[in-house]
Amino acid sequence: MAVLALVADARPYLVPGRRASSIILPSICFTFAILLAWGGPPALVVQLAAVAVAGVRMRHSVRRSLHLALQHAVALGAAAAVAGLTSLRLGPGQAGPSWLEVAVTCAAAAAWIGARHAVAAIVRRWTTDGRPRPHRRRGHADLLATAALLLLGPIVLVAAVVSPALLPLSLLALHAVHRMVRWAGESERAARFDALTGLPNRRALQSAIAERSPDRRRALLLLDLDRFRTVNDALGHGAGDRLLARVADRLATVVPAHDLVVRLGGDEFAVLATRVDGPAAARRIAQHLSEALSRPFPLDGTPVELSASIGIALQSGRRDAGTLLREAEAAMYEAKQRGDQVAVHGPDAAHHSPDRLALLADLRTALKNNDALNRNGEGLNGNGDGPNSNGGGLNNNGGGLKKSGDGIVLYYQPQIAVATGEVVGVEALLRWQHPRRGTVGPEELLRVAEPTPVMRLLTARVLEEVVAQLAEWCAQDRPLRAAVNVSARDLHAGDIADRVGALLHRYAVPAELLQLEITESALMVDPHRVLETTTRLSRMGVAISLDDFGTGYSSLQHLRRLPLSEVKIDRSFVLGMATDRGDAAIVRSVVGLAEALGLRAVAEGVEDEATWRLLAAAGCHTAQGWFHARPMPAADLGKWLARYRPLQPRKIDLGKPSNNEGAGWPPSPAKR
């Protein structure tokens, strides 16, 4: 057995990706058997000799070999102490073991394992000057392999009593344990490393973030490659995969060894910087990464230019991995929307104050609670009787959708055909009655939610409520077109067309009754992806509107390429039409451009009759604003429609705007 112990330790077990302290010596099978049959001293002598063999084989330093020898010596001592409680002796000349002796053998193996881990923990604490150092939890494979080797010892001992010739057969069992350890290590590596690039993955990053460093401030840098999709479209997905591998290699080359580079998935990478003094230092690291990626990547003989948007979140206090990832992602989307390469999420960013983070958390909770309620059958359809339910569902006595009390409601503002005065549609506008803060306006709500994944939850909620409301209006023989605002995040996700199609099918609503409004900022982030998504929606019959036209930075080429149905003129130009010739000229120009391209022109912010007349003279197709009606809940909209009478504006001279408010419906602002 001593010879087999030395032979076995010529090939120690080491789980791939683990530290050397995770070494499993197969010799423990034989030394544990020696301890049970002949006592602790001979077992200790053989074990120390086996550790020396393993140290030479793995080229360990003397200090590391002594550390390993100390662990095994204490472990054998603990096991011998337990075995000595009942004067346990297994071996030649002894009777077969009783059930009590088997139980004591298992207890001795448990003492062996506990003692070794305790020594390892104590030495680790001493070597770090008394400071607790985070360490990776030992996997189940390590524990299972160690227990298997120890409990194989008594079996080997019994086999030796029958015939020593059976002892070499135990090497086959040891080989099986070795294969198990190796397979478990490879499985763990596959779970923690990205198969394409070889970098650690999201799970490894979360573990690294959880290992808090009390004496250093760390930063998470989230990198999203810009326009990577064009590489896949132009050169194929195989070329895209090779490019991702080269990006990973370059990042791993330029990032110091004490920092962690991971691939989160798709074209997203992250760097966990462990030695950061503040936002300025984090920005310097981001600039270094950006410069490294700006160098062309040779791919199939073609130099490929890349850039990345980088979001930075600083880890301070006790923020967990999920919070840090969300903050970095929010900063990354902010960088994309601003057209910058780097954005920092932290105390230096005023719009990411703790107050707004708390508001975002409340919004996420409200949306998730509502989803859970809907799954239990108490959501949009009330008692489950469909859109026409009279028992608390969609109709609810004509009051529109009544939700779970989370305070998120939709208001609807009529859109009026300028030429005829008829109501041609409505725009759905979001309101949130927060239980403590009161009414949260749409601008604040969207500013908080849009850079985060919460925006997709919010959009899903709004789309379902609007489509359900359209189904109710259709059931009342009052079909109206409803416009819904969607964010850049929704368009870039790619699945919004599938979600819209499923909703329209579920509620049996014609696609032409739904219109989605996108902003120019959404076009700036990824025009190609926006074009693909909007084209799918347009082919389904869903109209696409370009909102706030004139305030962004998009090219006029987008008006020609995108499958648009209308252009909405921003209220900042419409409000000044009656008093500012420049604003009036801009509005007339946009109306003329839309007319030439076959698009509807919609004016927002119409608040007086003079502006209404000027829009009519300019040929604008549709208008909305307080001149006709403020946004209102669905129930109030039904009452408003019942008493509304179309007003056809009188033609006026564009050069001489009139301030006459008229005497018919709708009343002037003063009369309202």
XYZ file of C-alpha atoms in Angstrom:
672
model
C 0.000 0.000 0.000
C 2.865 2.384 0.697
C 4.276 1.691 -2.770
C 0.879 2.249 -4.399
C 0.498 5.516 -2.478
C 3.787 6.818 -3.902
C 2.904 5.609 -7.411
C -0.561 7.203 -7.286
C 0.768 10.628 -6.257
C 2.904 10.761 -9.363
C -0.368 11.965 -10.971
C -2.267 14.250 -8.556
C -5.753 15.531 -9.389
C -6.221 19.243 -10.005
C -9.564 20.623 -11.085
C -9.037 22.813 -14.197
C -9.348 26.505 -13.419
C -8.804 26.037 -9.653
C -5.905 27.102 -7.473
C -3.221 24.654 -6.377
C -4.849 24.450 -2.937
C -7.563 22.403 -4.641
C -5.089 19.552 -5.294
C -6.501 16.120 -4.503
C -3.858 13.489 -3.745
C -4.993 9.970 -4.705
C -2.552 8.603 -2.104
C -5.089 9.401 0.628
C -6.940 6.224 -0.377
C -3.971 4.112 0.758
C -2.820 6.238 3.702
C -6.348 6.198 5.155
C -6.360 2.392 4.818
C -2.958 2.207 6.527
C -4.318 4.391 9.347
C -7.297 2.053 9.861
C -5.147 -1.109 9.882
C -1.846 -0.082 11.466
C -2.486 3.281 13.151
C -1.487 6.922 12.610
C 2.357 6.943 12.654
C 2.939 4.670 9.640
C 0.145 6.425 7.752
C 1.769 9.802 8.468
C 5.204 8.630 7.241
C 3.769 7.298 3.975
C 1.620 10.432 3.472
C 4.566 12.816 3.883
C 6.589 10.783 1.390
C 3.659 10.873 -1.065
C 3.321 14.664 -0.665
C 7.008 15.001 -1.498
C 6.496 12.954 -4.672
C 3.512 15.106 -5.660
C 5.477 18.298 -4.978
C 8.302 17.200 -7.245
C 5.857 16.101 -9.923
C 4.018 19.448 -9.918
C 7.171 21.541 -9.362
C 5.875 23.097 -6.177
C 7.988 25.411 -4.080
C 9.180 24.162 -0.707
C 6.703 26.483 1.027
C 3.756 25.123 -0.924
C 4.829 21.506 -0.342
C 5.109 22.179 3.410
C 1.634 23.755 3.348
C 0.208 20.660 1.656
C 2.066 18.333 4.054
C 0.681 20.250 7.065
C -2.886 19.931 5.758
C -2.604 16.163 5.300
C -0.761 15.585 8.575
C -3.450 17.389 10.607
C -6.168 15.604 8.615
C -4.663 12.201 9.408
C -4.353 13.187 13.074
C -8.036 14.129 13.255
C -9.072 10.897 11.554
C -6.827 8.854 13.904
C -8.381 10.566 16.935
C -11.889 9.631 15.824
C -10.878 6.073 14.942
C -9.173 5.684 18.311
C -12.390 6.407 20.187
C -13.506 2.807 19.605
C -10.092 1.189 19.176
C -11.004 0.583 15.542
C -8.668 -1.828 13.746
C -9.329 -3.201 10.277
C -6.841 -5.460 8.608
C -5.210 -8.914 8.513
C -6.233 -11.187 11.378
C -9.195 -8.978 12.354
C -12.843 -10.029 12.237
C -15.169 -8.413 9.734
C -16.218 -4.833 10.630
C -19.450 -4.270 12.479
C -22.007 -1.583 11.615
C -20.598 0.555 14.416
C -17.107 0.293 12.981
C -18.408 1.254 9.541
C -20.057 4.330 11.067
C -16.836 5.253 12.886
C -14.923 4.859 9.618
C -17.265 7.348 7.938
C -16.890 9.734 10.879
C -13.086 9.458 10.625
C -13.300 10.343 6.894
C -15.476 13.364 7.730
C -12.953 14.454 10.377
C -10.175 14.127 7.795
C -12.006 16.423 5.356
C -12.982 19.004 7.994
C -9.485 19.192 9.458
C -7.830 19.740 6.107
C -10.204 22.540 5.146
C -9.750 24.162 8.561
C -5.955 24.185 8.222
C -6.214 25.626 4.720
C -8.469 28.431 5.992
C -6.186 29.258 8.939
C -3.046 29.368 6.778
C -4.834 31.530 4.215
C -5.819 33.993 6.928
C -2.278 34.150 8.317
C -0.766 34.740 4.898
C -3.054 37.757 4.364
C -1.978 39.521 7.585
C -5.194 38.699 9.366
C -7.394 40.291 6.679
C -10.157 38.032 5.392
C -9.567 37.351 1.718
C -12.508 36.296 -0.439
C -12.007 32.919 -2.008
C -13.944 30.753 -4.342
C -16.151 28.200 -2.693
C -14.942 24.655 -3.028
C -17.083 22.811 -5.552
C -19.110 19.693 -4.920
C -16.770 17.720 -7.187
C -13.820 18.364 -4.840
C -15.747 17.152 -1.802
C -17.208 14.149 -3.606
C -13.820 13.048 -4.994
C -12.112 13.372 -1.612
C -14.869 11.402 0.128
C -14.742 8.716 -2.580
C -10.991 8.283 -2.193
C -11.147 8.069 1.613
C -14.017 5.581 1.695
C -12.337 3.521 -1.003
C -9.538 2.907 1.534
C -11.449 0.376 3.699
C -12.580 -1.468 0.575
C -8.988 -1.680 -0.681
C -7.984 -2.928 2.760
C -10.564 -5.719 2.705
C -9.432 -6.678 -0.799
C -5.828 -6.865 0.443
C -6.877 -9.255 3.217
C -8.384 -11.565 0.606
C -5.312 -11.358 -1.649
C -2.575 -8.715 -2.072
C -2.756 -9.424 -5.805
C -6.059 -7.484 -5.857
C -4.398 -4.247 -4.726
C -3.167 -3.102 -8.187
C -6.776 -3.332 -9.396
C -7.536 -0.385 -7.161
C -5.641 1.807 -9.609
C -8.530 1.362 -12.054
C -10.939 2.754 -9.470
C -8.570 5.672 -8.867
C -8.519 6.350 -12.606
C -12.324 6.506 -12.585
C -12.232 9.060 -9.752
C -9.641 11.065 -11.690
C -11.890 11.133 -14.743
C -14.807 12.272 -12.596
C -12.785 15.138 -11.154
C -11.572 16.158 -14.600
C -15.065 16.046 -16.097
C -16.489 18.075 -13.211
C -13.752 20.672 -13.658
C -14.406 20.938 -17.372
C -18.132 21.279 -16.748
C -17.483 24.052 -14.240
C -15.184 25.772 -16.683
C -17.845 25.581 -19.400
C -20.318 27.172 -16.991
C -17.937 30.024 -16.141
C -16.175 30.653 -19.462
C -17.380 31.719 -22.882
C -16.957 28.956 -25.470
C -16.257 31.303 -28.397
C -13.659 33.643 -26.885
C -12.373 31.689 -23.886
C -13.049 34.693 -21.647
C -14.928 34.403 -18.349
C -18.679 34.838 -18.746
C -21.426 36.692 -16.880
C -21.540 34.125 -14.088
C -17.819 34.524 -13.439
C -18.228 38.308 -13.417
C -21.021 38.131 -10.851
C -18.847 35.954 -8.622
C -15.940 38.385 -8.953
C -18.148 41.373 -8.104
C -19.506 39.531 -5.077
C -15.934 39.192 -3.756
C -15.871 42.681 -2.265
C -12.538 44.342 -1.681
C -12.743 46.507 1.459
C -9.632 48.553 0.727
C -10.147 49.312 -2.955
C -12.803 50.943 -5.076
C -13.633 49.005 -8.202
C -15.271 49.970 -11.471
C -17.282 47.950 -13.970
C -16.864 49.023 -17.593
C -19.508 47.674 -19.975
C -18.529 47.747 -23.663
C -21.036 47.402 -26.494
C -19.564 47.278 -30.003
C -21.091 49.851 -32.344
C -22.506 48.706 -35.692
C -21.262 45.144 -35.189
C -24.370 43.854 -36.913
C -23.119 45.265 -40.212
C -20.152 42.877 -40.032
C -22.480 39.891 -39.721
C -24.623 41.159 -42.582
C -21.696 41.943 -44.884
C -19.250 39.111 -44.131
C -21.401 36.441 -42.498
C -21.785 35.150 -38.956
C -18.606 33.076 -39.194
C -16.579 36.204 -39.817
C -18.448 37.929 -36.973
C -17.482 35.134 -34.594
C -13.824 35.404 -35.607
C -13.961 39.153 -35.094
C -15.392 38.709 -31.593
C -12.556 36.306 -30.774
C -9.993 38.882 -31.937
C -11.687 41.630 -29.939
C -11.457 39.363 -26.884
C -7.758 38.715 -27.516
C -7.013 42.423 -27.835
C -8.918 43.303 -24.676
C -7.152 40.533 -22.762
C -3.821 41.897 -24.010
C -4.349 45.524 -22.977
C -6.091 44.857 -19.640
C -3.740 44.283 -16.653
C -3.624 40.848 -15.044
C -5.239 42.121 -11.833
C -8.388 43.131 -13.757
C -11.024 40.823 -15.224
C -12.177 40.783 -18.863
C -15.447 38.969 -19.595
C -17.815 38.457 -22.482
C -21.413 39.006 -21.453
C -22.897 37.730 -24.701
C -23.425 38.923 -28.258
C -21.193 41.925 -28.873
C -21.066 42.984 -25.203
C -17.888 42.756 -23.144
C -17.066 43.961 -19.654
C -13.953 44.841 -17.683
C -13.883 44.761 -13.882
C -11.129 47.211 -12.918
C -9.883 46.551 -9.390
C -7.615 49.552 -8.832
C -9.702 52.654 -9.490
C -9.531 55.839 -7.419
C -12.604 57.524 -8.885
C -14.515 58.516 -12.033
C -11.481 60.190 -13.633
C -9.381 57.036 -13.311
C -12.242 54.936 -14.691
C -12.544 57.270 -17.673
C -8.826 56.895 -18.365
C -9.231 53.122 -18.420
C -12.205 53.459 -20.770
C -10.213 55.733 -23.062
C -7.380 53.191 -23.096
C -9.815 50.436 -24.095
C -11.410 52.630 -26.748
C -8.030 53.422 -28.299
C -7.148 49.716 -28.360
C -10.370 48.868 -30.191
C -9.963 51.740 -32.656
C -7.050 49.992 -34.361
C -8.331 48.046 -37.413
C -8.901 44.307 -37.083
C -7.626 42.345 -40.099
C -10.378 39.935 -41.122
C -10.104 37.801 -44.261
C -7.792 40.351 -45.791
C -10.136 43.247 -44.985
C -9.350 45.748 -42.218
C -12.479 46.154 -40.086
C -12.957 49.362 -38.109
C -14.714 49.080 -34.756
C -15.726 51.383 -31.944
C -17.494 50.784 -28.669
C -19.850 52.626 -26.357
C -18.641 52.240 -22.777
C -20.727 52.602 -19.633
C -18.985 52.881 -16.266
C -20.395 52.038 -12.840
C -18.314 52.543 -9.703
C -18.659 49.945 -6.963
C -18.792 51.558 -3.574
C -20.741 50.688 -0.483
C -22.561 47.363 -0.690
C -24.029 47.399 -4.201
C -24.454 43.843 -5.444
C -23.569 42.421 -8.854
C -27.048 42.892 -10.314
C -27.192 46.564 -9.337
C -23.702 47.264 -10.667
C -24.501 45.600 -13.996
C -27.725 47.605 -14.352
C -25.917 50.855 -13.585
C -23.182 50.102 -16.132
C -25.777 49.163 -18.736
C -27.719 52.368 -18.098
C -24.533 54.400 -18.551
C -23.698 52.506 -21.748
C -27.114 53.282 -23.273
C -26.714 56.889 -22.222
C -23.394 57.039 -24.079
C -25.063 55.620 -27.192
C -27.948 58.067 -27.029
C -25.633 61.050 -26.556
C -23.282 59.881 -29.287
C -20.408 59.762 -26.776
C -17.986 56.910 -26.295
C -18.008 56.963 -22.494
C -20.595 57.723 -19.811
C -20.262 57.336 -16.037
C -23.051 56.219 -13.748
C -22.369 57.455 -10.268
C -22.469 60.403 -7.892
C -21.057 62.686 -10.579
C -24.071 62.010 -12.810
C -26.870 64.206 -11.511
C -29.619 62.394 -13.397
C -28.675 59.113 -11.711
C -29.272 60.343 -8.204
C -30.240 57.941 -5.403
C -33.733 59.440 -5.529
C -34.204 58.399 -9.145
C -32.672 55.006 -8.533
C -35.267 54.502 -5.820
C -37.983 55.645 -8.228
C -36.719 53.132 -10.789
C -36.825 50.345 -8.204
C -40.428 51.269 -7.304
C -41.385 51.226 -10.981
C -39.802 47.812 -11.516
C -41.668 46.427 -8.491
C -44.979 47.863 -9.684
C -44.595 46.360 -13.156
C -43.554 42.934 -11.859
C -46.410 42.840 -9.359
C -48.813 43.692 -12.132
C -47.413 40.924 -14.356
C -47.840 38.431 -11.534
C -51.423 39.573 -11.039
C -52.188 39.189 -14.737
C -50.773 35.664 -14.719
C -53.241 34.819 -11.951
C -56.123 35.826 -14.156
C -56.939 39.179 -12.545
C -55.387 41.513 -15.086
C -56.645 42.995 -18.290
C -59.606 40.707 -18.729
C -61.008 41.036 -15.238
C -63.122 37.953 -14.597
C -61.812 36.218 -17.685
C -64.806 37.049 -19.936
C -62.747 38.759 -22.622
C -62.835 42.336 -23.893
C -66.579 42.711 -23.486
C -66.713 41.579 -19.851
C -69.149 43.501 -17.676
C -67.599 42.293 -14.429
C -64.543 44.398 -13.732
C -62.700 43.678 -16.959
C -62.025 45.958 -19.879
C -65.325 47.764 -19.927
C -65.791 48.232 -16.199
C -68.887 50.394 -16.755
C -67.181 52.250 -19.553
C -64.275 53.271 -17.406
C -61.564 51.699 -19.513
C -58.854 49.427 -18.185
C -58.620 49.106 -14.436
C -55.377 47.581 -13.295
C -54.018 46.245 -10.060
C -53.703 49.529 -8.212
C -50.053 50.186 -9.069
C -50.896 53.702 -10.201
C -49.728 53.307 -13.813
C -52.477 54.580 -16.107
C -52.835 55.734 -19.693
C -54.364 58.992 -20.830
C -55.473 59.595 -24.391
C -55.229 62.865 -26.318
C -57.382 63.216 -29.445
C -55.797 63.853 -32.836
C -57.942 66.019 -35.115
C -57.998 66.159 -38.928
C -57.320 69.807 -39.693
C -59.342 69.888 -42.912
C -62.550 68.369 -41.491
C -62.235 68.732 -37.717
C -62.964 65.020 -37.242
C -61.233 62.867 -34.635
C -58.957 60.485 -36.513
C -57.051 58.957 -33.619
C -55.541 59.367 -30.177
C -52.085 59.308 -28.659
C -51.573 57.194 -25.552
C -49.693 59.112 -22.846
C -48.312 57.575 -19.680
C -49.023 58.701 -16.124
C -47.956 57.165 -12.802
C -49.617 57.969 -9.511
C -46.841 57.018 -7.098
C -48.115 56.018 -3.633
C -45.699 58.419 -1.873
C -44.444 60.897 -4.481
C -47.774 61.716 -6.075
C -48.062 62.132 -9.837
C -44.896 61.317 -11.768
C -44.939 63.035 -15.145
C -44.188 61.177 -18.376
C -40.908 62.998 -18.981
C -39.524 62.052 -15.560
C -40.851 58.505 -15.866
C -39.291 57.890 -19.260
C -36.033 59.623 -18.338
C -35.627 57.191 -15.445
C -36.764 54.028 -17.247
C -35.473 54.410 -20.803
C -31.745 53.709 -20.174
C -32.577 50.514 -18.261
C -34.215 47.122 -18.958
C -37.278 48.397 -17.056
C -38.214 50.271 -20.228
C -39.070 47.025 -21.984
C -41.356 45.996 -19.116
C -43.044 49.388 -19.271
C -43.502 49.240 -23.039
C -44.967 45.734 -22.812
C -47.440 46.975 -20.208
C -48.459 49.996 -22.306
C -48.807 48.023 -25.547
C -51.063 45.423 -23.975
C -53.245 48.032 -22.327
C -53.580 50.081 -25.528
C -54.386 47.064 -27.719
C -56.955 45.888 -25.176
C -58.501 49.373 -25.184
C -58.647 49.325 -28.989
C -60.504 46.017 -28.769
C -63.022 47.613 -26.413
C -63.571 50.585 -28.732
C -64.048 48.224 -31.680
C -66.631 46.282 -29.662
C -68.442 49.611 -29.069
C -68.391 50.288 -32.846
C -66.058 53.232 -32.276
C -62.755 52.260 -33.992
C -59.956 54.721 -33.291
C -56.301 54.657 -34.244
C -54.021 54.820 -31.186
C -50.390 55.940 -31.254
C -47.885 54.541 -28.744
C -44.364 55.819 -28.114
C -41.600 53.203 -28.170
C -37.995 53.719 -27.123
C -34.686 52.974 -28.790
C -34.215 50.021 -26.446
C -37.494 48.484 -27.639
C -36.537 48.848 -31.293
C -33.052 47.415 -30.782
C -34.348 44.360 -28.909
C -35.739 43.037 -32.189
C -38.696 41.125 -30.708
C -41.133 44.039 -30.509
C -42.662 43.071 -33.874
C -43.407 39.570 -32.563
C -44.910 40.969 -29.352
C -47.111 43.433 -31.252
C -48.274 40.737 -33.659
C -49.181 38.415 -30.793
C -51.168 41.163 -29.042
C -53.091 42.120 -32.171
C -53.946 38.472 -32.779
C -54.963 37.839 -29.163
C -57.346 40.802 -29.030
C -58.474 40.546 -32.709
C -57.522 44.169 -33.388
C -56.756 45.268 -36.985
C -53.121 46.266 -37.359
C -54.010 49.593 -38.994
C -55.530 50.799 -35.709
C -52.129 50.727 -33.987
C -49.385 53.242 -34.654
C -45.913 53.282 -33.093
C -44.024 56.533 -32.632
C -40.228 56.537 -32.722
C -37.877 59.421 -32.038
C -34.898 60.665 -34.003
C -32.596 59.678 -31.136
C -33.580 56.035 -31.698
C -32.357 56.315 -35.291
C -28.981 57.661 -34.254
C -27.997 54.640 -32.133
C -28.402 51.896 -34.737
C -30.213 52.978 -37.938
C -29.821 49.568 -39.577
C -31.521 47.684 -36.744
C -34.281 50.301 -36.513
C -34.902 49.979 -40.267
C -35.200 46.208 -39.996
C -37.617 46.357 -37.061
C -39.821 49.108 -38.468
C -39.977 47.341 -41.838
C -41.341 44.213 -40.165
C -43.931 46.271 -38.308
C -44.942 48.137 -41.445
C -45.441 44.888 -43.360
C -47.780 43.761 -40.594
C -49.864 46.886 -41.211
C -48.727 48.854 -38.152
C -48.123 52.514 -39.001
C -44.807 54.139 -38.032
C -44.578 57.804 -37.017
C -41.403 59.870 -36.605
C -41.960 61.859 -33.414
C -40.465 65.247 -32.427
C -39.199 65.834 -35.951
C -36.756 68.713 -36.181
C -35.296 68.444 -32.687
C -32.866 65.549 -33.254
C -29.893 64.998 -35.504
C -31.175 62.480 -38.050
C -30.535 62.881 -41.725
C -33.377 63.662 -44.122
C -32.412 60.393 -45.754
C -34.305 58.617 -42.975
C -37.558 60.112 -44.257
C -36.930 58.357 -47.561
C -35.604 55.018 -46.279
C -37.828 54.298 -43.276
C -41.359 52.922 -43.829
C -42.985 55.983 -42.253
C -46.640 56.954 -42.372
C -46.412 60.363 -40.731
C -44.080 62.996 -39.344
C -44.912 64.773 -36.081
C -43.772 68.375 -35.896
C -42.357 69.143 -32.473
C -44.414 71.408 -30.225
C -41.473 73.798 -29.778
C -42.050 75.000 -33.361
C -45.861 74.840 -33.304
C -46.263 76.910 -30.128
C -44.527 79.927 -31.667
C -46.192 79.874 -35.093
C -48.554 82.743 -34.398
C -45.844 85.118 -33.165
C -42.583 83.931 -34.710
C -42.152 83.959 -38.475
C -39.187 81.601 -38.196
C -41.219 78.943 -36.420
C -44.041 79.368 -38.905
C -41.616 78.942 -41.805
C -40.185 75.764 -40.290
C -43.648 74.265 -39.819
C -44.663 75.121 -43.413
C -41.423 73.568 -44.688
C -41.954 70.335 -42.781
C -45.567 70.128 -43.965
C -44.438 70.638 -47.562
C -41.699 68.030 -47.221
C -44.134 65.498 -45.745
C -46.641 66.197 -48.515
C -43.981 65.641 -51.171
C -42.989 62.309 -49.620
C -46.564 61.119 -49.247
C -46.558 61.340 -45.441
C -49.052 62.800 -43.000
C -47.914 65.911 -41.119
C -49.072 66.047 -37.502
C -48.625 69.154 -35.372
C -48.245 68.829 -31.599
C -48.904 71.579 -29.071
C -51.842 73.333 -30.734
C -53.154 75.565 -27.968
C -55.101 78.341 -29.671
C -57.311 78.951 -32.674
C -54.758 81.164 -34.407
C -52.295 78.309 -34.578
C -55.105 75.999 -35.707
C -55.905 78.319 -38.623
C -52.265 78.731 -39.584
C -51.866 74.951 -39.733
C -54.938 74.691 -41.938
C -53.537 77.329 -44.279
C -50.218 75.493 -44.414
C -51.955 72.244 -45.380
C -51.150 70.325 -42.199
C -53.093 67.091 -42.009
C -53.568 66.478 -38.278
C -53.221 68.438 -35.038
C -53.362 67.708 -31.340
C -53.147 69.931 -28.298
C -55.035 71.675 -25.545
C -56.998 73.767 -28.031
C -59.130 70.685 -28.632
C -58.606 68.577 -25.522
C -56.162 67.743 -22.801
C -55.079 64.120 -22.343
C -57.793 62.211 -20.474
C -58.574 58.685 -19.238
C -60.449 56.371 -21.579
C -63.727 56.870 -19.684
C -63.547 60.668 -20.040
C -62.555 60.327 -23.696
C -65.819 58.487 -24.394
C -67.834 61.349 -22.835
C -65.775 63.925 -24.735
C -66.375 62.184 -28.052
C -70.126 62.101 -27.365
C -70.353 65.897 -27.122
C -67.618 66.854 -29.601
C -68.639 68.726 -32.770
C -66.073 69.128 -35.580
C -64.762 72.633 -36.204
C -63.566 73.520 -39.685
C -61.059 76.388 -39.548
C -61.601 79.407 -41.775
C -58.872 80.161 -44.279
C -56.678 83.109 -43.347
C -53.763 84.987 -44.819
C -50.537 83.372 -43.624
C -48.909 86.761 -43.328
C -51.623 88.141 -41.027
C -52.377 85.639 -38.284
C -55.647 86.273 -36.462
C -56.133 86.205 -32.742
C -59.905 85.672 -33.030
C -60.747 82.581 -30.991
C -64.117 81.914 -32.637
C -67.392 81.186 -30.983
C -68.047 77.505 -31.754
C -66.658 74.263 -30.404
C -64.083 73.778 -29.073
C -64.102 76.671 -26.610
C -61.156 79.002 -26.233
C -58.557 78.379 -23.508
C -60.103 81.176 -21.436
C -63.567 79.611 -21.656
C -62.168 76.200 -20.773
